[in-house]
Amino acid sequence: AQKITQTQPGMFVQEKEAVTLDCTYDTSDQSYGLFWYKQPSSGEMIFLIYQGSYDEQNATEGRYSLNFQKARKSANLVISASQLGDSAMYFCAMREYTGNQFYFGTGTSLTVIP
Amino acid sequence: NAGVTQTPKFRVLKTGQSMTLLCAQDMNHEYMYWYRQDPGMGLRLIHYSVGEGTTAKGEVPDGYNVSRLKKQNFLLGLESAAPSQTSVYFCASSRTGGLGNNEQFFGPGTRLTVL
């Protein structure tokens, strides 16, 4: 079974609008971390935001927020006030603390339209 | 600080040739990882290391070997390259593996083509 599922291969959003990128995860661990990374066309991987399984508050970092719904095992990324520079691939990842591996989803390609 | 660096950035091999990819980090991180990225597949973990002198298999280890003789370096070897190993390879490191935000820092990637 897939550990991380991203069901949106591609998304479009109008500049200055908000967009939600979906991520669901599968784990039986109680302790885990969820991460979002951005990969622009230049290829580098850029860390955006982290949510721990025991964190009660949703994580926020500037225009990025993570909508964490533990019971549904979802960790959606919300980008507010989209900018042209947000056009990129976005990857959701999880680390279970009983192991040392990170698991990545297949990514969502976001295009911001002027 | 340079962060995580990878050598080389590009390489073309013929089937059956061998090569080593070098990853170096200057952040004193304990954990290091090698991934491959293929279209539509996301990143898949090949091997990882939780400290100097240790290595472990990830999701797709076949056809690859690794070594971590020094804390700052993590080498990925292909003994007999195959066209299926054509991919972009990323190295990453993280401070530790414990609870908390132990984000991974990534290198710029190596684009490998096997003919």
Coordinates of C-alpha atoms in Angstrom, one line a residue:
Chain A
A1 CA 0.0 0.0 0.0
Q2 CA 1.1 3.5 -0.7
K3 CA 2.4 5.4 2.3
I4 CA 1.7 8.8 0.8
T5 CA -1.0 9.5 -1.8
Q6 CA -1.3 12.7 -3.8
T7 CA -4.3 12.4 -6.0
Q8 CA -4.0 15.6 -8.0
P9 CA -1.4 15.2 -10.7
G10 CA -1.9 18.8 -11.8
M11 CA -3.6 21.9 -10.5
F12 CA -4.2 25.4 -11.8
V13 CA -4.8 28.4 -9.7
Q14 CA -5.4 32.1 -10.5
E15 CA -2.7 34.5 -9.2
K16 CA -3.6 35.9 -5.7
E17 CA -6.1 33.0 -5.1
A18 CA -5.7 30.3 -2.5
V19 CA -5.1 26.7 -3.4
T20 CA -5.2 23.4 -1.5
L21 CA -3.0 20.5 -2.5
D22 CA -4.2 17.1 -1.1
C23 CA -2.2 14.5 0.7
T24 CA -3.3 11.4 2.6
Y25 CA -1.0 9.1 4.4
D26 CA -1.0 5.6 5.7
T27 CA 0.7 4.6 9.0
S28 CA 0.0 2.6 12.1
D29 CA 2.6 4.5 14.0
Q30 CA 1.5 7.0 16.7
S31 CA 4.6 9.2 16.2
Y32 CA 5.3 10.5 12.7
G33 CA 6.1 13.7 10.9
L34 CA 4.7 15.2 7.8
F35 CA 6.6 17.4 5.4
W36 CA 5.9 19.4 2.2
Y37 CA 8.6 20.1 -0.3
K38 CA 8.5 22.3 -3.4
Q39 CA 10.5 21.5 -6.6
P40 CA 10.6 24.3 -9.1
S41 CA 11.6 23.6 -12.7
S42 CA 15.2 24.2 -11.8
G43 CA 15.1 20.9 -9.9
E44 CA 16.1 21.6 -6.4
M45 CA 14.0 20.4 -3.4
I46 CA 12.9 23.2 -1.1
F47 CA 11.5 22.4 2.4
L48 CA 8.2 24.3 3.0
I49 CA 6.5 23.1 6.2
Y50 CA 6.4 20.4 8.9
Q51 CA 3.7 18.9 11.1
G52 CA 4.3 16.5 13.9
S53 CA 1.7 13.9 14.7
Y54 CA 1.4 15.2 18.3
D55 CA 1.1 18.9 17.3
E56 CA -2.4 20.1 18.2
Q57 CA -2.2 23.3 16.1
N58 CA -1.9 23.3 12.3
A59 CA 1.5 24.3 11.2
T60 CA 1.9 27.7 9.4
E61 CA 4.9 29.2 7.6
G62 CA 4.2 32.5 5.9
R63 CA 1.7 31.9 3.1
Y64 CA 1.9 28.1 3.7
S65 CA -0.3 26.3 6.1
L66 CA -0.9 22.6 6.7
N67 CA -4.5 21.4 7.2
F68 CA -3.8 18.4 9.5
Q69 CA -6.7 16.1 10.0
K70 CA -5.3 13.2 12.0
A71 CA -8.4 11.0 12.1
R72 CA -8.7 11.2 8.3
K73 CA -5.0 10.8 7.9
S74 CA -4.8 13.9 5.7
A75 CA -2.2 16.6 5.6
N76 CA -3.2 19.1 2.9
L77 CA -1.1 22.0 2.0
V78 CA -2.8 25.4 1.7
I79 CA -1.0 28.2 -0.2
S80 CA -2.7 31.5 0.2
A81 CA -2.4 34.5 -2.2
S82 CA -0.7 32.4 -4.9
Q83 CA 2.2 34.0 -6.8
L84 CA 3.7 33.1 -10.2
G85 CA 6.8 31.8 -8.4
D86 CA 4.6 29.2 -6.7
S87 CA 4.4 27.3 -10.0
A88 CA 6.3 24.0 -9.3
M89 CA 5.9 20.4 -8.2
Y90 CA 4.9 19.9 -4.7
F91 CA 5.7 16.7 -2.7
C92 CA 4.2 15.5 0.5
A93 CA 6.4 13.2 2.6
M94 CA 6.1 11.3 5.9
R95 CA 8.6 10.0 8.4
E96 CA 7.6 7.3 10.9
Y97 CA 9.7 7.5 14.0
T98 CA 9.9 3.8 14.4
G99 CA 12.0 3.7 11.3
N100 CA 14.4 6.0 9.5
Q101 CA 12.9 6.3 6.1
F102 CA 11.1 9.1 4.5
Y103 CA 8.2 8.3 2.1
F104 CA 7.3 10.7 -0.7
G105 CA 4.1 11.0 -2.7
T106 CA 4.2 11.2 -6.5
G107 CA 3.7 15.0 -6.4
T108 CA 1.3 17.6 -7.7
S109 CA 2.2 20.0 -10.4
L110 CA 0.9 23.5 -9.6
T111 CA 0.5 26.2 -12.3
V112 CA -0.3 29.7 -11.3
I113 CA -2.1 31.6 -14.0
P114 CA -1.6 35.4 -14.2
Chain B
N1 CA 28.2 26.8 4.2
A2 CA 27.7 24.8 0.9
G3 CA 25.0 22.6 2.4
V4 CA 24.7 19.4 0.4
T5 CA 26.7 19.0 -2.7
Q6 CA 26.7 16.3 -5.3
T7 CA 29.3 15.2 -7.9
P8 CA 28.9 15.0 -10.8
K9 CA 25.9 17.0 -12.0
F10 CA 25.5 15.0 -15.2
R11 CA 26.8 11.7 -16.5
V12 CA 26.2 9.4 -19.4
L13 CA 27.1 5.8 -19.1
K14 CA 27.0 2.8 -21.3
T15 CA 25.3 -0.4 -20.1
G16 CA 27.6 -2.4 -17.9
Q17 CA 29.8 0.5 -16.9
S18 CA 30.3 1.4 -13.3
M19 CA 30.4 4.8 -11.5
T20 CA 30.3 6.4 -8.1
L21 CA 28.2 9.4 -7.1
L22 CA 29.6 11.5 -4.3
C23 CA 27.5 13.4 -1.8
A24 CA 29.0 15.7 0.7
Q25 CA 27.4 17.8 3.5
D26 CA 29.0 20.3 5.8
M27 CA 26.2 20.6 8.4
N28 CA 27.5 17.8 10.6
H29 CA 24.3 15.8 10.0
E30 CA 24.0 12.3 11.2
Y31 CA 21.6 11.0 8.7
M32 CA 22.1 10.8 4.9
Y33 CA 20.0 9.4 2.1
W34 CA 20.1 8.6 -1.6
Y35 CA 16.9 8.9 -3.7
R36 CA 16.1 8.4 -7.3
Q37 CA 13.4 10.5 -9.0
D38 CA 11.6 9.2 -12.1
P39 CA 8.7 10.9 -13.9
G40 CA 5.4 10.1 -12.2
M41 CA 7.1 8.2 -9.4
G42 CA 8.1 10.8 -6.9
L43 CA 11.2 10.2 -4.9
R44 CA 12.1 6.7 -4.0
L45 CA 14.7 5.9 -1.3
I46 CA 17.6 3.7 -2.5
H47 CA 19.8 3.5 0.6
Y48 CA 20.3 5.6 3.8
S49 CA 22.8 5.9 6.7
V50 CA 22.1 6.9 10.3
G51 CA 25.7 7.6 11.1
E52 CA 29.3 7.1 10.0
G53 CA 30.0 3.5 9.1
T54 CA 26.4 2.5 8.9
T55 CA 24.2 1.9 5.8
A56 CA 20.7 0.4 5.3
K57 CA 18.5 -0.5 2.4
G58 CA 15.6 1.7 1.3
E59 CA 12.7 1.0 -1.0
V60 CA 14.7 0.3 -4.2
P61 CA 18.3 -0.8 -3.3
D62 CA 18.9 -3.4 -6.1
G63 CA 21.8 -2.6 -8.4
Y64 CA 23.2 0.0 -6.0
N65 CA 25.8 0.0 -3.2
V66 CA 26.7 2.7 -0.7
S67 CA 29.4 3.6 1.8
R68 CA 29.7 6.1 4.6
L69 CA 33.3 6.0 5.6
K70 CA 33.3 9.6 6.8
K71 CA 30.4 11.4 8.4
Q72 CA 30.3 14.1 5.8
N73 CA 30.3 11.9 2.8
F74 CA 27.9 9.3 1.4
L75 CA 28.8 7.5 -1.8
L76 CA 26.4 5.7 -4.2
G77 CA 27.9 3.1 -6.5
L78 CA 26.5 1.5 -9.6
E79 CA 28.6 -1.6 -10.3
S80 CA 27.0 -2.5 -13.7
A81 CA 24.8 0.2 -15.0
A82 CA 21.5 -0.7 -16.7
P83 CA 19.1 1.6 -18.8
S84 CA 16.6 1.2 -16.0
Q85 CA 18.9 3.2 -13.8
T86 CA 18.5 6.3 -15.9
S87 CA 17.1 8.8 -13.5
V88 CA 17.8 11.9 -11.4
Y89 CA 19.6 11.0 -8.2
F90 CA 19.2 13.2 -5.1
C91 CA 21.3 13.1 -2.0
A92 CA 19.8 14.4 1.3
S93 CA 20.9 14.8 4.9
S94 CA 19.1 15.5 8.1
R95 CA 20.3 16.4 11.6
T96 CA 19.0 13.3 13.4
G97 CA 16.1 10.9 13.0
G98 CA 14.3 11.7 16.2
L99 CA 11.0 13.4 17.0
G100 CA 10.6 17.0 15.7
N101 CA 11.3 18.7 12.5
N102 CA 14.3 16.9 11.2
E103 CA 13.8 18.1 7.7
Q104 CA 15.9 16.8 4.9
F105 CA 18.3 19.1 3.1
F106 CA 18.7 18.1 -0.5
G107 CA 21.6 18.3 -2.9
P108 CA 21.1 19.7 -6.4
G109 CA 20.7 16.3 -8.0
T110 CA 22.7 14.2 -10.6
R111 CA 21.1 13.5 -13.9
L112 CA 22.3 10.0 -15.0
T113 CA 21.6 8.5 -18.4
V114 CA 22.5 4.9 -19.2
L115 CA 22.6 4.0 -22.9

